[in-house]
CSV table of C-alpha atoms and ligand atoms in Angstrom, one decimal:
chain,number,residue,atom,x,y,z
A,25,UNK,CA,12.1,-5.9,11.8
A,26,UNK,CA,12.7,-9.0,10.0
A,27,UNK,CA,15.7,-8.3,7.0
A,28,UNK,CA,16.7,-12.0,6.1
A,29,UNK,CA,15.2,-12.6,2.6
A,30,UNK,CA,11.8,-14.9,2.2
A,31,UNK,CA,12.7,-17.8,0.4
A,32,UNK,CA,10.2,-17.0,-2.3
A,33,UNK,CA,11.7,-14.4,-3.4
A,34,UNK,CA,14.4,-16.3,-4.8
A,35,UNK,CA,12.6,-16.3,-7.8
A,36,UNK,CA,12.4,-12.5,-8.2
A,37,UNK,CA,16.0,-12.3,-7.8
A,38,UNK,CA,16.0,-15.0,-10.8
A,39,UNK,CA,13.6,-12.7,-12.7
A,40,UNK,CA,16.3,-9.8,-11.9
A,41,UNK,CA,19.3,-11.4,-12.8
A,42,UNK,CA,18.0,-12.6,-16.0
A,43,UNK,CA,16.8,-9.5,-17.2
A,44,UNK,CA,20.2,-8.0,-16.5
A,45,UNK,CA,22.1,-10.4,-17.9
A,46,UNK,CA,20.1,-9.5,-21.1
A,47,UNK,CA,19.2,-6.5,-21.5
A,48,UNK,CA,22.6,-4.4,-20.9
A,49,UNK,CA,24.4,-3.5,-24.2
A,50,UNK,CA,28.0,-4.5,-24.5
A,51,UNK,CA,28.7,-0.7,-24.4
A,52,UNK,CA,26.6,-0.7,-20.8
A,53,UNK,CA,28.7,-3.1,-19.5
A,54,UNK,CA,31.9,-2.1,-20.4
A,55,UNK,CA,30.4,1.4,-18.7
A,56,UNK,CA,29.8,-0.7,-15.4
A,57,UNK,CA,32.9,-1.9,-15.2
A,58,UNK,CA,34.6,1.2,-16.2
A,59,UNK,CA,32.9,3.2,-13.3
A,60,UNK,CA,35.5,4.7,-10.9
A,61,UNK,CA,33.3,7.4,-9.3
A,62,UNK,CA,29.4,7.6,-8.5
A,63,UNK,CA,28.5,9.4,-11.4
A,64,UNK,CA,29.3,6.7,-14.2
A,65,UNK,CA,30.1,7.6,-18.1
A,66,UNK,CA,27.1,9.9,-19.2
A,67,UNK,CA,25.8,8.5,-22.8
A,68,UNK,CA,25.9,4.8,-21.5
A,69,UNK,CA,24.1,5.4,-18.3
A,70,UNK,CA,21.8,7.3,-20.1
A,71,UNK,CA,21.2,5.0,-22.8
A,72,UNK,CA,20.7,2.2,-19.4
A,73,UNK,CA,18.5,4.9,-17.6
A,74,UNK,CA,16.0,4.4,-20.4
A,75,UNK,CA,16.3,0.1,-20.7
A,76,UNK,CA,15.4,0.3,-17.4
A,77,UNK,CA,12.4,2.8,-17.7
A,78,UNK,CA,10.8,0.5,-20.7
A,79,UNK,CA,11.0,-2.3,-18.3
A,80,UNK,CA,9.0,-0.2,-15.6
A,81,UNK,CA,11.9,-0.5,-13.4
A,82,UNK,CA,13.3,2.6,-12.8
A,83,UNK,CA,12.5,4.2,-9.9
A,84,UNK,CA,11.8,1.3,-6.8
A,85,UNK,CA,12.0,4.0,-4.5
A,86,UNK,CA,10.1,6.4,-5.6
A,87,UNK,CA,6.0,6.0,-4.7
A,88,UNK,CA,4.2,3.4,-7.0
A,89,UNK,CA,1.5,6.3,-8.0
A,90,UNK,CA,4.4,8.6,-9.5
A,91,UNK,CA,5.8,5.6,-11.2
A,92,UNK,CA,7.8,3.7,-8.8
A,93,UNK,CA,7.9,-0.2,-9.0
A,94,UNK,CA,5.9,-0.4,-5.5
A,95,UNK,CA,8.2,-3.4,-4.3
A,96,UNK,CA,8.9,-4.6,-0.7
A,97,UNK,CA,12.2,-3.6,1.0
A,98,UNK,CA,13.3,-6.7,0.3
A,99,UNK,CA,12.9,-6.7,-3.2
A,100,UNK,CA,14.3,-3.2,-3.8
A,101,UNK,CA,17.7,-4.8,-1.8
A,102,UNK,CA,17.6,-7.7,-4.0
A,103,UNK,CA,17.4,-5.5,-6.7
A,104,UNK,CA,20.1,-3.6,-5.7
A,105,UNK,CA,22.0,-6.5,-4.8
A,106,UNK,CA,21.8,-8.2,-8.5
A,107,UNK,CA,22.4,-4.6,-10.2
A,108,UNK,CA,26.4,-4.3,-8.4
A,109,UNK,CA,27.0,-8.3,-9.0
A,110,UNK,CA,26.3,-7.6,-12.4
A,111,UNK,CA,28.6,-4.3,-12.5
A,112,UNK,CA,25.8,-2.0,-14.1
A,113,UNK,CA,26.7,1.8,-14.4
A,114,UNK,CA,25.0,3.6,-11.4
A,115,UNK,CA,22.3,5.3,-12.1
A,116,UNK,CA,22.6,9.4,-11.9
A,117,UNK,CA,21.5,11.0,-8.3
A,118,UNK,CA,20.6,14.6,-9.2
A,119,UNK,CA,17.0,13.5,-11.4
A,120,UNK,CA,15.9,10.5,-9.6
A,121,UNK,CA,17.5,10.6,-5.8
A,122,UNK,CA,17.2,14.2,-5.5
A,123,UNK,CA,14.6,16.5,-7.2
A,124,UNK,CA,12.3,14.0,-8.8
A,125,UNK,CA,11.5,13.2,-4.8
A,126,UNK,CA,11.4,16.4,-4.3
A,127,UNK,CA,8.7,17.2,-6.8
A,128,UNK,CA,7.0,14.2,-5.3
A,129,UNK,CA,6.6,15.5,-1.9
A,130,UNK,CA,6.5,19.5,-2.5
A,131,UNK,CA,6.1,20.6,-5.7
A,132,UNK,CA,3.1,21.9,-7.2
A,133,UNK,CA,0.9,19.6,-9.4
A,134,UNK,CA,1.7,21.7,-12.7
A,135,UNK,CA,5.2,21.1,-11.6
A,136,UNK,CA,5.1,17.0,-10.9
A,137,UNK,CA,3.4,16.8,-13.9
A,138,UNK,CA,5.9,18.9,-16.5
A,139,UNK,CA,8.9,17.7,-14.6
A,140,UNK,CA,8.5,13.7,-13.3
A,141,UNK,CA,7.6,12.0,-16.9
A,142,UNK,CA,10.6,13.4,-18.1
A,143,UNK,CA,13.3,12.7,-15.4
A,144,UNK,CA,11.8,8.7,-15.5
A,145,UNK,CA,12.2,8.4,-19.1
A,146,UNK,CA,15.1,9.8,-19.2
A,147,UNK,CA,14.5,12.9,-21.6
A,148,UNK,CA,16.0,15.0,-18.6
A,149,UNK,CA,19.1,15.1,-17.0
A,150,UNK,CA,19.3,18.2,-14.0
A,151,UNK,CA,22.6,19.2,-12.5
A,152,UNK,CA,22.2,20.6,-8.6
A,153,UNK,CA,22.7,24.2,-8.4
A,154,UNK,CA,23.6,24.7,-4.5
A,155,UNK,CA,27.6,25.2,-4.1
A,156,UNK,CA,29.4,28.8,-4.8
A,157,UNK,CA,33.1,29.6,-4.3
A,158,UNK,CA,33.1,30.3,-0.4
A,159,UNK,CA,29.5,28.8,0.5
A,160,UNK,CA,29.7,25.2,0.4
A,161,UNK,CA,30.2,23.9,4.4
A,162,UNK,CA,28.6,27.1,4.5
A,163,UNK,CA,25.9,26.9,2.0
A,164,UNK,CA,23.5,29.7,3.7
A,165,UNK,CA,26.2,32.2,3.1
A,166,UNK,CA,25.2,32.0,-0.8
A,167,UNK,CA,25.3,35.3,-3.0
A,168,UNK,CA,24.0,34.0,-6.0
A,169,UNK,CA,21.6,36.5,-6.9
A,170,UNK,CA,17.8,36.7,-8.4
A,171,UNK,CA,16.3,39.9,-8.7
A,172,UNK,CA,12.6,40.0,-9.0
A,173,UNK,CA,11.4,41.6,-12.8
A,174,UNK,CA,7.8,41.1,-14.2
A,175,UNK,CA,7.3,37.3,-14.5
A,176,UNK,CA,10.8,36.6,-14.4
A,177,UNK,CA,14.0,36.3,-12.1
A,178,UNK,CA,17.3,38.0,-13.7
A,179,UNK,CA,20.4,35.9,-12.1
A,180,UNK,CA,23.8,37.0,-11.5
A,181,UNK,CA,26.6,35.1,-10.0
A,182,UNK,CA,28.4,31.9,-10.3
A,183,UNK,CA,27.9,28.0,-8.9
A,184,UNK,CA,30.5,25.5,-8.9
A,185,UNK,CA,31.1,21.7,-8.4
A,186,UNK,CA,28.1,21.5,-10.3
A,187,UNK,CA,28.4,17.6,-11.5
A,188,UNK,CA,27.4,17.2,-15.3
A,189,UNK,CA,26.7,20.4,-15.5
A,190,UNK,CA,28.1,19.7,-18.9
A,191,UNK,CA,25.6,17.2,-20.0
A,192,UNK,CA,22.3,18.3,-18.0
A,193,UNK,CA,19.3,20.3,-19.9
A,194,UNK,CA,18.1,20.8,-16.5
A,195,UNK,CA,19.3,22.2,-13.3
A,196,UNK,CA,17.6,23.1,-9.7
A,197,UNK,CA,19.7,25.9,-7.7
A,198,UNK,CA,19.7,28.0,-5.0
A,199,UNK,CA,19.8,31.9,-5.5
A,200,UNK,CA,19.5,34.9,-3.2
A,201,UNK,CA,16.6,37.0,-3.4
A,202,UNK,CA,16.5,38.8,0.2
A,203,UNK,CA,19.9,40.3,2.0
A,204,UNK,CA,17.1,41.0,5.1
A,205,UNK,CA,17.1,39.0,7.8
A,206,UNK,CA,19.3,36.1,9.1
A,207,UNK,CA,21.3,34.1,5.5
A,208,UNK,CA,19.0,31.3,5.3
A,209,UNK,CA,15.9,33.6,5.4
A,210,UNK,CA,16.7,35.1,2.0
A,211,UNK,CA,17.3,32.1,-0.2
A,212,UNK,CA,14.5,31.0,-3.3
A,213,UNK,CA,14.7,27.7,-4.6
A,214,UNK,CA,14.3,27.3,-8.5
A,215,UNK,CA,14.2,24.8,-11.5
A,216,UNK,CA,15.4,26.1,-14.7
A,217,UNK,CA,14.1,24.9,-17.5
A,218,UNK,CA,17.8,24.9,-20.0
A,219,UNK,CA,21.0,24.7,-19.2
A,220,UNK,CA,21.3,27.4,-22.6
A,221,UNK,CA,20.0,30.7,-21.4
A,222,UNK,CA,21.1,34.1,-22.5
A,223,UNK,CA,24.1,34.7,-20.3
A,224,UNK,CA,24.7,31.6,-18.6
A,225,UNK,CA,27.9,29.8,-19.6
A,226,UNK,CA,28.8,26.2,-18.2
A,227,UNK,CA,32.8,25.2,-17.8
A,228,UNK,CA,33.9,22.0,-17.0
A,229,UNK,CA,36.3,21.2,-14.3
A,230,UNK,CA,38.9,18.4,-14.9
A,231,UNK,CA,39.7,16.2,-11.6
A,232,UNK,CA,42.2,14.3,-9.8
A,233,UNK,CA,41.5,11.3,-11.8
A,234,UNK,CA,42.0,13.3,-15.1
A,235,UNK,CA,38.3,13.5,-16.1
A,236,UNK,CA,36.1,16.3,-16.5
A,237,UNK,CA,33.0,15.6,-14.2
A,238,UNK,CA,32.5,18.6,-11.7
A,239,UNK,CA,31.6,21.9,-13.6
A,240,UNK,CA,31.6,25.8,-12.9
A,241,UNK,CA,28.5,27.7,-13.9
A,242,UNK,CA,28.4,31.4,-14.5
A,243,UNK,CA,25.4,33.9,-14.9
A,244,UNK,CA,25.4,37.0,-16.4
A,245,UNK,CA,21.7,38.8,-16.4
A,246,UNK,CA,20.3,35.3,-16.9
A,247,UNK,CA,16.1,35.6,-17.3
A,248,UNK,CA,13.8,32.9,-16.1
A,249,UNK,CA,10.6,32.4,-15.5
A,250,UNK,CA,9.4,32.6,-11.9
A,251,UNK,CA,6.8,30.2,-12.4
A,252,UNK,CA,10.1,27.6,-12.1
A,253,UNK,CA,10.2,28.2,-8.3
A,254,UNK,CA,9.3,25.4,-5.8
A,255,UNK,CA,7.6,26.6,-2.4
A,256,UNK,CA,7.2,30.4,-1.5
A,257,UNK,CA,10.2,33.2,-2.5
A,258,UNK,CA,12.8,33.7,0.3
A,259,UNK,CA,12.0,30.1,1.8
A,260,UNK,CA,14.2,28.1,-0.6
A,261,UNK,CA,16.0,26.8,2.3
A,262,UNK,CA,13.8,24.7,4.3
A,263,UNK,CA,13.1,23.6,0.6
A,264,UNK,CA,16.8,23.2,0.2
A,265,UNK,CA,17.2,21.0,3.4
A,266,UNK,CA,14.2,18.8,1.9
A,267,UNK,CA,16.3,17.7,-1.0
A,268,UNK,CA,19.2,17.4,1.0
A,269,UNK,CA,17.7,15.0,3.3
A,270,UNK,CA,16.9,12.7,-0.3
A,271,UNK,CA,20.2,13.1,-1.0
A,272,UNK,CA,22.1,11.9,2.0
A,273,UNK,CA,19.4,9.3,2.8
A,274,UNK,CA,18.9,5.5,1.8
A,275,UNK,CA,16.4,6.4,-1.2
A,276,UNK,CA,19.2,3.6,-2.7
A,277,UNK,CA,21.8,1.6,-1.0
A,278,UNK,CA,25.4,2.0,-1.3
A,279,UNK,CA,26.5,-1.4,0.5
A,280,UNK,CA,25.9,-3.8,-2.5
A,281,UNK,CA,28.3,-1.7,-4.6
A,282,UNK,CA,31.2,-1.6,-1.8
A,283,UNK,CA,30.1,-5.6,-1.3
A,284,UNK,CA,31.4,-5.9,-5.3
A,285,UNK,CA,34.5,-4.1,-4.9
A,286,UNK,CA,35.5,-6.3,-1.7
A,287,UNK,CA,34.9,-9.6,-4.2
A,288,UNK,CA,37.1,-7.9,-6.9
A,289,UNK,CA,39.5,-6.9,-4.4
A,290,UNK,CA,39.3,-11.0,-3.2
A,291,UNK,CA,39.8,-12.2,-6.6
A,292,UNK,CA,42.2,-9.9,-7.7
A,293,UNK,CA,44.8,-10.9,-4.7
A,294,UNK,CA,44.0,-14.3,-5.3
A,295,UNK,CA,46.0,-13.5,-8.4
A,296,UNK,CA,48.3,-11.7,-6.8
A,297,UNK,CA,51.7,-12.4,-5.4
A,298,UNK,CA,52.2,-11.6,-1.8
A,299,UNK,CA,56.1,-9.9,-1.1
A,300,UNK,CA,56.1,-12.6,1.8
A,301,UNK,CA,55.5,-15.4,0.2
A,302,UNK,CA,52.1,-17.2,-1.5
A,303,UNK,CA,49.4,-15.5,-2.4
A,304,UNK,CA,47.9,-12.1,-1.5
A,305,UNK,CA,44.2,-13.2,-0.3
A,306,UNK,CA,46.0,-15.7,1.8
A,307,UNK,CA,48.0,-13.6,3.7
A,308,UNK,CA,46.6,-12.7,7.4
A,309,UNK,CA,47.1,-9.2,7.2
A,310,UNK,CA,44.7,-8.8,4.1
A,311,UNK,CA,42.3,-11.1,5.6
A,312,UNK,CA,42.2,-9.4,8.3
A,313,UNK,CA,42.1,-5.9,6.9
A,314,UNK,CA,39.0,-7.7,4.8
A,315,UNK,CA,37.2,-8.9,7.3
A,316,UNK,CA,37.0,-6.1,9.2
A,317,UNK,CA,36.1,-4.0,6.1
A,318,UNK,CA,32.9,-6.8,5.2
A,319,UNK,CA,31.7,-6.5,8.8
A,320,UNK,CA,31.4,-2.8,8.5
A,321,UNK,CA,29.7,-3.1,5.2
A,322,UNK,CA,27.4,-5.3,6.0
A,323,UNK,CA,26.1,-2.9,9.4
A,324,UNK,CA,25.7,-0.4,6.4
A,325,UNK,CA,23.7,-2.6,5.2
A,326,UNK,CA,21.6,-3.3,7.9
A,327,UNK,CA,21.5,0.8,8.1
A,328,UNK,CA,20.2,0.7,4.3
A,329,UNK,CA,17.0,-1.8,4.7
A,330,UNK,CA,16.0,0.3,7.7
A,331,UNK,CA,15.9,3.4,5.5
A,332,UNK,CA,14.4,1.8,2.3
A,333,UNK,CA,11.8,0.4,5.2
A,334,UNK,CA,10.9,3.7,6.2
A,335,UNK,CA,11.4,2.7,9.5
A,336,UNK,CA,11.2,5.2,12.6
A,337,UNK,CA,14.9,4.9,13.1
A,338,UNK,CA,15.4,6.5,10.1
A,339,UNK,CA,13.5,9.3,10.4
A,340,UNK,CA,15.7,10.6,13.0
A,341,UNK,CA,16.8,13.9,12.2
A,342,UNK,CA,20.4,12.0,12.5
A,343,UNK,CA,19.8,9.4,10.5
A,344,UNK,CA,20.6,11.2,7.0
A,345,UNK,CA,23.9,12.3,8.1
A,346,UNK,CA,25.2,8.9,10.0
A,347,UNK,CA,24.3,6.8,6.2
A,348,UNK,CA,26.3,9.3,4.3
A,349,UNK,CA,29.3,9.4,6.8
A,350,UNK,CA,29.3,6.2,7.3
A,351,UNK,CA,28.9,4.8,3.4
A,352,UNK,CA,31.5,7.7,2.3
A,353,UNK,CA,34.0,6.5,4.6
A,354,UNK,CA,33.6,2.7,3.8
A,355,UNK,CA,33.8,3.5,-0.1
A,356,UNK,CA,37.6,5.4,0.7
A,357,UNK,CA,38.0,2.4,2.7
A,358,UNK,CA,37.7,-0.3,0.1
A,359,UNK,CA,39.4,1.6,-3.0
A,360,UNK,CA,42.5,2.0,-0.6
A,361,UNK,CA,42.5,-2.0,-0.6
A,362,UNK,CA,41.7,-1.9,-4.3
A,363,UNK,CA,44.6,-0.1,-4.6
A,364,UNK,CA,46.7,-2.2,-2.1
A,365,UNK,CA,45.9,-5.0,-3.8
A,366,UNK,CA,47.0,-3.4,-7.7
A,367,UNK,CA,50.1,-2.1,-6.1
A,368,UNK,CA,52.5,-0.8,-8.5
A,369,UNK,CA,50.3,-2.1,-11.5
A,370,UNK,CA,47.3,0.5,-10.4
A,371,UNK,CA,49.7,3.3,-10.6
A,372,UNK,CA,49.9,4.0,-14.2
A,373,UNK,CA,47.5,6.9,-15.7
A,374,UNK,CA,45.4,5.1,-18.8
A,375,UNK,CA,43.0,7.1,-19.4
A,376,UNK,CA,42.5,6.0,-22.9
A,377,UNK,CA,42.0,2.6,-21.8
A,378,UNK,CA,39.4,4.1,-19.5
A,379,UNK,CA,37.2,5.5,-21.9
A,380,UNK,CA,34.5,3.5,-23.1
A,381,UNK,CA,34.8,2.0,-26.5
A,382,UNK,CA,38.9,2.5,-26.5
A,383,UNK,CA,40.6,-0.2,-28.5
A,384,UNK,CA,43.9,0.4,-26.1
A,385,UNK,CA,44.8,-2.5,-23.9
A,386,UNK,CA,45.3,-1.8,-20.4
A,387,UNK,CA,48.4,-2.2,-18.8
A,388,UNK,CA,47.7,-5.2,-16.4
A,389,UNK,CA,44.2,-6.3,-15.7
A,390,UNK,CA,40.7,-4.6,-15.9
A,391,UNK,CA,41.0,-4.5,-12.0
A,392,UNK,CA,44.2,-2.5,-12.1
A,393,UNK,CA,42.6,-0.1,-14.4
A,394,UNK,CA,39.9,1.0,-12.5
A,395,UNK,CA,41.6,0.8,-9.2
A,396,UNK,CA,43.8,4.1,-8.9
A,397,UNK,CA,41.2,6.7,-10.4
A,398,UNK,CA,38.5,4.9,-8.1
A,399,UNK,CA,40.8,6.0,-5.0
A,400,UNK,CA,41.7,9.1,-6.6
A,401,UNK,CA,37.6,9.8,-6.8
A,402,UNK,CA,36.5,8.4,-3.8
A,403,UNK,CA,38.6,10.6,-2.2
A,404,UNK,CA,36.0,13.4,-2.6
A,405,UNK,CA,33.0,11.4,-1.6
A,406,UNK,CA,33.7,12.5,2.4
A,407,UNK,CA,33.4,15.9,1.1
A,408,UNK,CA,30.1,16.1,-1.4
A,409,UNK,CA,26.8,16.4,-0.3
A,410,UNK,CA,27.7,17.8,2.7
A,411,UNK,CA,31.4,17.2,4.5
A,412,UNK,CA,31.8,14.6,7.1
A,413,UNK,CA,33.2,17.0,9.4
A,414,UNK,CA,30.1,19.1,9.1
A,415,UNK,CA,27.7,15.8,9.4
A,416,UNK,CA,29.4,14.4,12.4
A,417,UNK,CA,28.8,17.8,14.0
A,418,UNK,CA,25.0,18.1,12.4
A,419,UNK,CA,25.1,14.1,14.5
A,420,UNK,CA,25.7,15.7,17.6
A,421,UNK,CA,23.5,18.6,17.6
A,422,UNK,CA,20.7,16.3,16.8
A,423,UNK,CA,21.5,13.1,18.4
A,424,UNK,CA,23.5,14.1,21.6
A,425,UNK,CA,21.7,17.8,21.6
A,426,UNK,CA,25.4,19.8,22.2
B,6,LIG,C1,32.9,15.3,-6.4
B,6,LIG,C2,32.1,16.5,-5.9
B,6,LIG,C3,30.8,16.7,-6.5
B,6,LIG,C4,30.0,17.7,-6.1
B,6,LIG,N1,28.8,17.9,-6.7
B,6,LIG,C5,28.1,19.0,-6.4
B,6,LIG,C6,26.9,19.3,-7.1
B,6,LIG,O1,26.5,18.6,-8.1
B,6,LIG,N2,26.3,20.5,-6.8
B,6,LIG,C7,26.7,21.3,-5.8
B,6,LIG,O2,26.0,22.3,-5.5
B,6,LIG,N3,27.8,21.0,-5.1
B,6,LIG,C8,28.5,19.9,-5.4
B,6,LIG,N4,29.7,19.7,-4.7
B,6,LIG,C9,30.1,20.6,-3.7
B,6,LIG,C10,30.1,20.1,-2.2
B,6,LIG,O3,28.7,20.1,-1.8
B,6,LIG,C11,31.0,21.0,-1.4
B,6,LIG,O4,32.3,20.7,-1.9
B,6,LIG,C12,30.9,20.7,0.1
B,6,LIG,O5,29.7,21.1,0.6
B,6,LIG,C13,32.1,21.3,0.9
B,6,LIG,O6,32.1,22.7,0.6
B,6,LIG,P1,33.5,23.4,0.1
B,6,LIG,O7,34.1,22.6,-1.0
B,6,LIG,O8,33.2,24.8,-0.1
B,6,LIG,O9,34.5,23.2,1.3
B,6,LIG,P2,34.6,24.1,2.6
B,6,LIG,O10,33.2,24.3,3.1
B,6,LIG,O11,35.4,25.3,2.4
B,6,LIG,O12,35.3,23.1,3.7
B,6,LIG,C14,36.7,22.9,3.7
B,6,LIG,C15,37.0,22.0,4.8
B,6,LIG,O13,36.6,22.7,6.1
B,6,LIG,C16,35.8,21.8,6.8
B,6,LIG,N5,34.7,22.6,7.5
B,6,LIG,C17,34.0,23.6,7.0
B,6,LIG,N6,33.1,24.1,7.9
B,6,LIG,C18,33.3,23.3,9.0
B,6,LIG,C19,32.7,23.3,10.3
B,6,LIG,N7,31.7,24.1,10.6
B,6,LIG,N8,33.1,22.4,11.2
B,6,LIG,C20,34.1,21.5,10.9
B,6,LIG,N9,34.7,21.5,9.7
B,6,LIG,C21,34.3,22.4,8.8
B,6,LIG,C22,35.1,20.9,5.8
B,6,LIG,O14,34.8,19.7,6.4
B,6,LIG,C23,36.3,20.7,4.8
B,6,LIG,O15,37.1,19.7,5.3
B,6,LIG,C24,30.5,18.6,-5.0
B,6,LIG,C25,31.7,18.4,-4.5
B,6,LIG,C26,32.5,17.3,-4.9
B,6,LIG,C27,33.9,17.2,-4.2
């Protein structure tokens, strides 16, 4: 497979670039550069979810007949490329990455058609229902429960690490309806249609970094509808390990945004007094330490096209689990040189400054201010969507077949 880019497309990245330099707010920038996590500030990316839906440019990897932009791999790198150079907020996972796909492949046509307008133009935000206290690595062991009553499920139990929880109006989760049988035989998958049912009861969780972006979510005797359920009662988990393949996989690529922090980390030491001497981004260490970071980036890359290519090396039962363990471990990678590079100037807690729209002036520059709540938050990005430890294991069941 050829993945060096056609010189004609040189003027698509044009056409990119331009748009983005224009459309973004002031507010959707300042978002962009603010993001220190995956799931950037709520209202702005929000208000950027639906600029991008106007321009029909929402979803490049979802199929052109459900809405997606139907461009070649190239052009969906490209695109990705020109999004992180001009530090726009990352879109949300949970709609687009995760059960809009979904829908796409396996859910019913009453379904794609009540749930996929909404979760391009941005009406809907869902929040992932699968993690419970005790069943995350674990996730089969689940005790959520949803007992069967007329047309309806009545759920009680709890979920937690739910991200945006807070903000969704939607959420997809996983709930026991069977204690027969081995755990993943009696698990349903369904889509609830509010986050403001009788009973249930959201509570944000406040982080390492200081900001509330992981949620608990409790249900008490909570009725809905089972018409919300996707594939057949007690099945939920094949259904389940559907989604999670979409959400581990390289529906969108992760290397353009680690190739931006290594440039702000370049720029920032070239600013940057080393403690022997000259400047930081001259010093051999740190060049080192760079290049060997880029390299690895760019093999991520190379990883990426072949899974936005669809090609066969991708469908490898494997291949899911390599991207995320790999991509995880390169983001913890660059923030700790973000925060090398900041040194004592990253250190100090401003999370005023941080918020979008604050008039307070950081303490040294916009690159210091990111930098410590970015390594504070990437820490958990080898444990979401599966831990690493459980992946590299899931690697060698599939690949090596121990
Ligand atoms: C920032 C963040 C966002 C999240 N967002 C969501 C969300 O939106 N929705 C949702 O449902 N969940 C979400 N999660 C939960 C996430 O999926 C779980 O945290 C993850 O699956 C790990 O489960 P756990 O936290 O229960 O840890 P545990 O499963 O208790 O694991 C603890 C440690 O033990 C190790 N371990 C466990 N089992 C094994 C094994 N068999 N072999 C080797 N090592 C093992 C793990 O690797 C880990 O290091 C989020 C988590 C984080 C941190």
């Amino acid at each position: 497979m050829n993945i060096d880019f056609a010189p004609e497309l040189e003027a698509f990245r044009a056409e990119v670039a331009d748009f983005f330099a224009s459309a973004p707010t002031p507010a959707i920038r300042e978002a962009g550069r603010k993001t220190t996590s995956v799931f950037a500030p709520f209202k702005e990316c929000m208000e950027w979810h639906r600029i991008l839906f106007e321009k029909g440019w929402i979803a490049p990897h979802w199929p052109a007949e459900h809405g997606g932009t139907g461009w070649s791999v190239e052009q969906r790198f490209i695109f990705a490329e020109e999004y992180r150079k001009a530090d726009l907020p990352p879109l949300l996972p949970q709609s687009l990455g995760m059960v809009g796909p979904l829908l796409i492949d396996i859910g019913t046509q009453a379904q794609k058609d009540r749930y996929l307008p909404d979760i391009l133009n941005g009406n809907d935000f869902w929040a992932q229902g699968y993690s419970e206290p005790g069943s995350g690595s674990d996730l089969a062991s689940l005790s959520c429960r949803a007992e069967p009553d007329g047309d309806d499920y009545v759920i009680n139990g709890s979920k937690i690490w739910t991200t945006y929880a807070h903000h969704a109006n939607r959420m997809f989760m996983l709930v026991r309806t069977s204690k027969e049988g081995k755990k993943q035989q009696g698990i349903t998958f369904l889509l609830l249609d509010r986050m403001d049912y009788p009973g249930m009861d959201v509570r944000p969780i406040v982080g390492l970094d200081g900001f509330p972006e992981q949620c608990e979510v409790f249900f008490d005797n909570v009725r809905v509808p089972q018409s919300g359920r996707v594939g057949e009662e007690n099945d939920g988990w094949s259904v389940a390990k559907h989604l999670l393949k979409h959400e581990r996989g390289g529906g969108n690529a992760a290397s353009p945004t680690l190739t931006r922090y290594c440039q702000r980390a370049r720029e920032a030491a070239a600013e940057t007094r080393s403690p022997f001497g000259g400047m930081l981004a001259d010093d051999p260490v740190f060049q080192q330490e760079m290049g060997e970071l880029e390299a690895d980036i760019a093999t991520l890359g190379h990883f990426e096209k072949l899974a936005i290519s669809g090609h066969e090396i991708a469908r490898d039962p494997a291949f899911p689990s390599m991207n995320k363990t790999m991509n995880s471990e390169l983001v913890q990678r660059a923030s700790t040189v973000m925060m090398q590079v900041s040194g004592v100037d990253g250190l100090a807690r401003q999370l005023e400054a941080l918020r979008v729209g604050s008039n307070v002036e950081p303490l040294g520059s916009e690159f210091d201010l990111i930098s410590m709540p970015l390594y504070l938050n990437s820490r958990a990005t080898t444990i979401y969507a599966g831990s690493n430890e459980v992946q590299r294991d899931l690697i060698a069941r599939t690949a090596v077949g121990s």
